[in-house]
Each structure stands twice: as C-alpha cells, then as structure tokens.
JSON list of C-alpha atoms in Angstrom, two decimals:
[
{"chain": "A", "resi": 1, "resn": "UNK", "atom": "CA", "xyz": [-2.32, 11.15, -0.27]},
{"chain": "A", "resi": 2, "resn": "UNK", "atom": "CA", "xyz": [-4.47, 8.80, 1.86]},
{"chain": "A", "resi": 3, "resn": "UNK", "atom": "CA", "xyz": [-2.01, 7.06, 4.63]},
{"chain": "A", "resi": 4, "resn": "UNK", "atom": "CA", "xyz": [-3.47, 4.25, 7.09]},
{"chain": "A", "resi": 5, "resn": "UNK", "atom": "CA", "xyz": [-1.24, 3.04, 10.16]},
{"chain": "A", "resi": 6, "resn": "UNK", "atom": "CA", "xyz": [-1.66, 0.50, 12.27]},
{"chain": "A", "resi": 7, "resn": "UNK", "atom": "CA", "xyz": [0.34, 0.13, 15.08]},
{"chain": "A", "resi": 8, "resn": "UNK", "atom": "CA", "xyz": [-0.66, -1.85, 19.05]},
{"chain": "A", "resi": 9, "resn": "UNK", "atom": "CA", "xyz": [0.14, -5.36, 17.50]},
{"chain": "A", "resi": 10, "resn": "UNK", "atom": "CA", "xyz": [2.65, -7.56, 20.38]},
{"chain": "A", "resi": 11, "resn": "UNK", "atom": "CA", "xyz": [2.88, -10.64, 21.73]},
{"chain": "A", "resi": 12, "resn": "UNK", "atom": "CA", "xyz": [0.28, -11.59, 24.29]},
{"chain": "A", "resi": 13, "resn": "UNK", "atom": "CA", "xyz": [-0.48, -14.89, 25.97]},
{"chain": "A", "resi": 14, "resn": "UNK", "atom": "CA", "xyz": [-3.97, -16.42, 25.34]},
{"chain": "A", "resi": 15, "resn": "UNK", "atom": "CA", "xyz": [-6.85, -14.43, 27.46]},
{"chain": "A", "resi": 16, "resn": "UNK", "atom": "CA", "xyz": [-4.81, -11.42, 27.46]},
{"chain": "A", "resi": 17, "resn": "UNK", "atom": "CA", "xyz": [-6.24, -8.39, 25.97]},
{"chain": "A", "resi": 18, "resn": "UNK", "atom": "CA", "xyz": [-4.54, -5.65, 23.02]},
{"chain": "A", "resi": 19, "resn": "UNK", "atom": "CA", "xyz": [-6.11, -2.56, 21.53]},
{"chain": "A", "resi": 20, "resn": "UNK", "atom": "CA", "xyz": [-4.94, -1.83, 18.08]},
{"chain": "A", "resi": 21, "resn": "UNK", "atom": "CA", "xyz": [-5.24, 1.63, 16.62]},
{"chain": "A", "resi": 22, "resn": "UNK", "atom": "CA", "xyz": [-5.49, 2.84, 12.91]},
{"chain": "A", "resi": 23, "resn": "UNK", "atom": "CA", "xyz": [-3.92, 6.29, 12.68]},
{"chain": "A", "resi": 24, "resn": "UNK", "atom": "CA", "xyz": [-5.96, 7.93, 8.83]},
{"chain": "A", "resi": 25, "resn": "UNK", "atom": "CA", "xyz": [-3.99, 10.87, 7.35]},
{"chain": "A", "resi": 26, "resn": "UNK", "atom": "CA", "xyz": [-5.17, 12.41, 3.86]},
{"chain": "A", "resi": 27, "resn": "UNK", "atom": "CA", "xyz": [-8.87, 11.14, 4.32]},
{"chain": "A", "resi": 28, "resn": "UNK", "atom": "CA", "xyz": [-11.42, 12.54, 7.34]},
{"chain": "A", "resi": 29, "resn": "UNK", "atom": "CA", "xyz": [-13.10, 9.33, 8.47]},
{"chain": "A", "resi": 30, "resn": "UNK", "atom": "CA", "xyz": [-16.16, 10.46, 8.20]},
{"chain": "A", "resi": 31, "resn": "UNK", "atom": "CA", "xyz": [-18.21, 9.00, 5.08]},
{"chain": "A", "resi": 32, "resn": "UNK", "atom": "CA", "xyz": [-15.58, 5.86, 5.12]},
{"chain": "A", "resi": 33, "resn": "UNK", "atom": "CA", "xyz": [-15.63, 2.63, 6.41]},
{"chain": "A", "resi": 34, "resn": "UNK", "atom": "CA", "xyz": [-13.16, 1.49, 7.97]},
{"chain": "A", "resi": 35, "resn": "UNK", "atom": "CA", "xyz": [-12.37, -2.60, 7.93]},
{"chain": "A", "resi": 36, "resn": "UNK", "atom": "CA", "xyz": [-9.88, -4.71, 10.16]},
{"chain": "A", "resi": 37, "resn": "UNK", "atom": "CA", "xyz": [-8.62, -7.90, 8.49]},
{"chain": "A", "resi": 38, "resn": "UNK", "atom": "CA", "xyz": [-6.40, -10.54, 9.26]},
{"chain": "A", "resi": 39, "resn": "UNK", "atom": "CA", "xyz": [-4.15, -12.66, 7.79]},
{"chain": "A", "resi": 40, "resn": "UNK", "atom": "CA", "xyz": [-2.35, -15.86, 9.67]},
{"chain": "A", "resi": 41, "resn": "UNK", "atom": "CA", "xyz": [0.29, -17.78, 8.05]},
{"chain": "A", "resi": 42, "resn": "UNK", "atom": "CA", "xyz": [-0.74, -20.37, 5.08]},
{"chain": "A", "resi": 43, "resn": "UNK", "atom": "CA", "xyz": [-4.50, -18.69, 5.23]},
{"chain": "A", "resi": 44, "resn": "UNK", "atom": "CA", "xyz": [-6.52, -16.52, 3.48]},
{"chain": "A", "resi": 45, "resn": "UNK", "atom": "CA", "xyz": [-7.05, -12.50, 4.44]},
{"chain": "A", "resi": 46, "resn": "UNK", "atom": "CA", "xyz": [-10.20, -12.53, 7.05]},
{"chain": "A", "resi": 47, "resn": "UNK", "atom": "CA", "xyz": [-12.41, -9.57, 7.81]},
{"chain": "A", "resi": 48, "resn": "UNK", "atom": "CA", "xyz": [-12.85, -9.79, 10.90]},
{"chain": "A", "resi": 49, "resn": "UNK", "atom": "CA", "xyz": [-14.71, -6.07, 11.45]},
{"chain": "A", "resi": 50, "resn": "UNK", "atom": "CA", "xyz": [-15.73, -2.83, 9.95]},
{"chain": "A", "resi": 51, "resn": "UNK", "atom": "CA", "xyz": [-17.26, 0.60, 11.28]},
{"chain": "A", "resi": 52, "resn": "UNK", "atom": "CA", "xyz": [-19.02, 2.86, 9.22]},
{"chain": "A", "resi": 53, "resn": "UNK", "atom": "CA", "xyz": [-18.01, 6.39, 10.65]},
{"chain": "A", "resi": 54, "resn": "UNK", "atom": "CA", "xyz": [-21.31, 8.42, 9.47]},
{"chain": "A", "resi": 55, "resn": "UNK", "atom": "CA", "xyz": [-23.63, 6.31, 10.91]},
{"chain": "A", "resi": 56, "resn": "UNK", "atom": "CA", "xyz": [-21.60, 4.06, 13.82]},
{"chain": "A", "resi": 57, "resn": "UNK", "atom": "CA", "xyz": [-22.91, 0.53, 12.20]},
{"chain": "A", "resi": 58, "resn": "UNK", "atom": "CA", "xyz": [-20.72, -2.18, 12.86]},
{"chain": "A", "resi": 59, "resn": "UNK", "atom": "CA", "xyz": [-19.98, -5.41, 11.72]},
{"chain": "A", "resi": 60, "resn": "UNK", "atom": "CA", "xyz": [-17.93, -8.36, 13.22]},
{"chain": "A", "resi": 61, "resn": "UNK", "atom": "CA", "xyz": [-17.10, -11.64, 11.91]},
{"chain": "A", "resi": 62, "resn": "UNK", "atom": "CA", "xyz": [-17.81, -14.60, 13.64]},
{"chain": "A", "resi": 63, "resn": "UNK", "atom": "CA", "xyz": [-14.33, -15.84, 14.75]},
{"chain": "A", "resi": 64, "resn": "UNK", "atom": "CA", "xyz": [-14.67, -12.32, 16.69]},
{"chain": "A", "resi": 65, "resn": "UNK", "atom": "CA", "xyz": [-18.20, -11.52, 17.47]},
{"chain": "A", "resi": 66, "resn": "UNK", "atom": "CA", "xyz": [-18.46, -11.19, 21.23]},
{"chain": "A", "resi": 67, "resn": "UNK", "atom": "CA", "xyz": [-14.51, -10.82, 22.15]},
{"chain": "A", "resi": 68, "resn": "UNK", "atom": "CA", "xyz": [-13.96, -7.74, 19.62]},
{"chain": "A", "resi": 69, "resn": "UNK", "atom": "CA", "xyz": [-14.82, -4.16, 19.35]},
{"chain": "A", "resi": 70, "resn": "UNK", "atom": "CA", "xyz": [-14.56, -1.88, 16.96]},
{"chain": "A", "resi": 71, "resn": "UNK", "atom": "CA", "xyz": [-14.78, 2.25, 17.66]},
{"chain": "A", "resi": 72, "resn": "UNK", "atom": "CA", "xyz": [-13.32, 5.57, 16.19]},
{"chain": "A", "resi": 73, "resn": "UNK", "atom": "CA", "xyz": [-12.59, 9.30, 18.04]},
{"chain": "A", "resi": 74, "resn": "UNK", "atom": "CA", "xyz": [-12.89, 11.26, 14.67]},
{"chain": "A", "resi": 75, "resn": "UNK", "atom": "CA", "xyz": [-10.72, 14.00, 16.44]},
{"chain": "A", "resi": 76, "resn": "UNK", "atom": "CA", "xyz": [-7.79, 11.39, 16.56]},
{"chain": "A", "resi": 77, "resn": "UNK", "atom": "CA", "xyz": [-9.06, 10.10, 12.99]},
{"chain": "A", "resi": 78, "resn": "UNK", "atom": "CA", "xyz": [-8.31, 7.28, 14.35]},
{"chain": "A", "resi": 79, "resn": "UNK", "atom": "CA", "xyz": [-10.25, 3.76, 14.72]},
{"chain": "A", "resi": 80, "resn": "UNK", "atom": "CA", "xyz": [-9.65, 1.41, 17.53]},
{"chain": "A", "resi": 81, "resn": "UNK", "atom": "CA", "xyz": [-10.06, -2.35, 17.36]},
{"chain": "A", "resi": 82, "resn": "UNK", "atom": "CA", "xyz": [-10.16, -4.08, 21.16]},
{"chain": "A", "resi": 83, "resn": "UNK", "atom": "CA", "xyz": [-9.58, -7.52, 21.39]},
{"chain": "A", "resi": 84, "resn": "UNK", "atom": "CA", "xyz": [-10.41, -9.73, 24.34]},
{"chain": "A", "resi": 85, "resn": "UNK", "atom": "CA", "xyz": [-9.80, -12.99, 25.56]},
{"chain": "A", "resi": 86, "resn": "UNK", "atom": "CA", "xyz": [-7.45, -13.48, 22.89]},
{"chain": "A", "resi": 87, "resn": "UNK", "atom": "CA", "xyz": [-7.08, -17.12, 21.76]},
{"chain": "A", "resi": 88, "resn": "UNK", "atom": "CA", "xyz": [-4.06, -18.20, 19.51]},
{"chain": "A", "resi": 89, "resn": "UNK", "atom": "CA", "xyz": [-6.01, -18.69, 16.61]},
{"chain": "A", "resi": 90, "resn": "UNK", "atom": "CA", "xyz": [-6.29, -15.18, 16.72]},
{"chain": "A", "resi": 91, "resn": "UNK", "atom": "CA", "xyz": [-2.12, -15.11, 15.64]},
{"chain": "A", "resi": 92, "resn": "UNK", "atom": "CA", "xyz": [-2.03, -13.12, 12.20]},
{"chain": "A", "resi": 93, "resn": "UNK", "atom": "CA", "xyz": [-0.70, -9.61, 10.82]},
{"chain": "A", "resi": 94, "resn": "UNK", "atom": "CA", "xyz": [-3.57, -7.32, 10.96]},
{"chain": "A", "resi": 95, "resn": "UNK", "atom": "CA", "xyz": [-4.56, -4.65, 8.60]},
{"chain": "A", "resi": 96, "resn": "UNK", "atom": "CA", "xyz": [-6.65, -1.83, 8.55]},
{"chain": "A", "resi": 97, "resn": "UNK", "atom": "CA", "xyz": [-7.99, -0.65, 5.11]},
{"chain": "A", "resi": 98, "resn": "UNK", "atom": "CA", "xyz": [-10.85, 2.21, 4.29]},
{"chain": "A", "resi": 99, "resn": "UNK", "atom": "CA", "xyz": [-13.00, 3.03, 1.44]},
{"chain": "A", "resi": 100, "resn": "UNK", "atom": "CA", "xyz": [-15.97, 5.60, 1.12]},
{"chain": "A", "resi": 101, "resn": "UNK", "atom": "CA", "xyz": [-19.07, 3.50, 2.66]},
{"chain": "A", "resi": 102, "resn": "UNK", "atom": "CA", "xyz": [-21.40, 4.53, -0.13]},
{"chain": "A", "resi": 103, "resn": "UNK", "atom": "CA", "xyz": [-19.15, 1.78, -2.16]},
{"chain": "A", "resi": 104, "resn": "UNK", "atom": "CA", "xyz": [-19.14, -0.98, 0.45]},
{"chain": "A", "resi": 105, "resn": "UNK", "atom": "CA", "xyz": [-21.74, -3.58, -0.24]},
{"chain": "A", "resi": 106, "resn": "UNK", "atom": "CA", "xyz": [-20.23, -6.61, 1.68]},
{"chain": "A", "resi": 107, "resn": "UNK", "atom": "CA", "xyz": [-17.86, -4.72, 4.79]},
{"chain": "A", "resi": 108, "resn": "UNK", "atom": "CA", "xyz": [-15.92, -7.84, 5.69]},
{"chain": "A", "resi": 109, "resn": "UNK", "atom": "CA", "xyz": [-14.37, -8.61, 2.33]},
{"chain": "A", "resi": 110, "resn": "UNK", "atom": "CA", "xyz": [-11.19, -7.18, 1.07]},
{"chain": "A", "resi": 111, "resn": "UNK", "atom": "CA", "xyz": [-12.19, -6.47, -2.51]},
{"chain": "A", "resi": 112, "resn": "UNK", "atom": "CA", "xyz": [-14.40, -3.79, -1.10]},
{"chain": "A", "resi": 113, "resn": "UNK", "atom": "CA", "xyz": [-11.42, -1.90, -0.12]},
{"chain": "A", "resi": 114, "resn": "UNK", "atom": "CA", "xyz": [-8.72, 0.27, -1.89]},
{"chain": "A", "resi": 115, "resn": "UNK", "atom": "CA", "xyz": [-6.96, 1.88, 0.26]},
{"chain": "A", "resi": 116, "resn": "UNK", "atom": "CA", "xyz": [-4.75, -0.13, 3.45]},
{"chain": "A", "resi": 117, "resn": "UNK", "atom": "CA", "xyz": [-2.04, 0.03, 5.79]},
{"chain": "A", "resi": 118, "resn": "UNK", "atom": "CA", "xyz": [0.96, -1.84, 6.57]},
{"chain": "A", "resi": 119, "resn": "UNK", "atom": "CA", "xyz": [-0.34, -4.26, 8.84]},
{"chain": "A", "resi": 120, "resn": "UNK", "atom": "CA", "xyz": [0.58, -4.97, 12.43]},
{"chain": "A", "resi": 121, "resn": "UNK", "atom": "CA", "xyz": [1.60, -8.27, 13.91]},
{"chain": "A", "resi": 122, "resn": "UNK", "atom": "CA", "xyz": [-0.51, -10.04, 17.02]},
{"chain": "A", "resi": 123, "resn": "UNK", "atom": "CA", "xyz": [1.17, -13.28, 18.29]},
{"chain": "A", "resi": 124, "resn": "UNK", "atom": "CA", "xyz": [-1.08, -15.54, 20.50]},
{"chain": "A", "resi": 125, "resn": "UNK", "atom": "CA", "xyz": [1.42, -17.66, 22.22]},
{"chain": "A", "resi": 126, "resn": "UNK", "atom": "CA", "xyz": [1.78, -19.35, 25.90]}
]
C-alpha cells in the first residue's frame, strides 16, 4: 500500500525559512514524480513543484521559483521541499502527492496525481 507523509509544516514569521519532508512507504521513488501543492483558505490547490526522481528534472511554479527547492535522498525515500524567504502568501496546508513520471504530462497540476498525503500546515504570520 503506497503511504506519503508530510510532516516540517509550523508557524514561521515572514523571511524565515522551513524544510518540509515527504516520508514514501510502499513505492521506491525512483520512476515517480513527486509534486508539492498547496492549498490556502478560500483558494484553489496550487502546484507549486515537482521532481522527477529518474532523471532529477524539476519544476517550480512561479509564486515559488527562486525562494523554493525541491530534492530527494532515495535512501530516505524521502523528498525535501526548502522554502526561503517565506512571505505570508505562502500560508496554506501543503501536500505531497506521487505518480509514475511516465504518466505526468503537466507536473504542477493535481489531476496528474493519484496517490497523496495528508498535508502539512505552514502559517506565514508576524
């Protein structure tokens, strides 16, 4: 049974920095990729990045591009999403979700995806 966790979400102040991790159990990463989304109150989910394990392409939205990064340790099978200079726009529960990359035509949309975790909370607030 394929399990995703997320876990690292807090509550920072804006220009503070938080690493989020995405724990995969029942699925090897490799051959996946692996998508971070976001969802703030009263909006619509955002995909906000996505790493394709076998070949270490990434993608970033532009809310993100330049402040995020997105990386993996396959012996942890875990993938890592670094966030800096956090602004409080960036406020949301944030989800991890995976599907085999040969699938994934458009990384940064959640249709693309069938398989997610629970989501983790990040609060942007002074």
């Amino acid at each position: 049974q394929v399990r995703l966790v997320e876990s690292g979400g807090a509550l920072v102040q804006p220009g503070e920095s938080l690493t989020l991790s995405c724990a995969a159990s029942g699925i090897g990463l490799g051959g996946h990729a692996i998508a971070w989304f976001r969802q703030a109150p009263g909006k619509e989910r955002e995909g906000i990045s996505c790493i394709s394990i076998s070949d270490g392409v990434k993608y970033y939205g532009d809310s993100v591009k330049g402040r995020f990064t997105v990386s993996e340790d396959n012996a942890m099978n875990t993938v890592y999403l670094q966030m800096n200079d956090l602004k409080s726009e960036d406020t949301g529960i944030y989800y991890c979700a995976a599907q085999d990359a040969w699938r994934v035509e458009h990384p940064l949309k959640d249709y693309e995806y069938d398989q997610w975790g629970q989501g983790t909370q990040v609060t942007v607030s002074s």
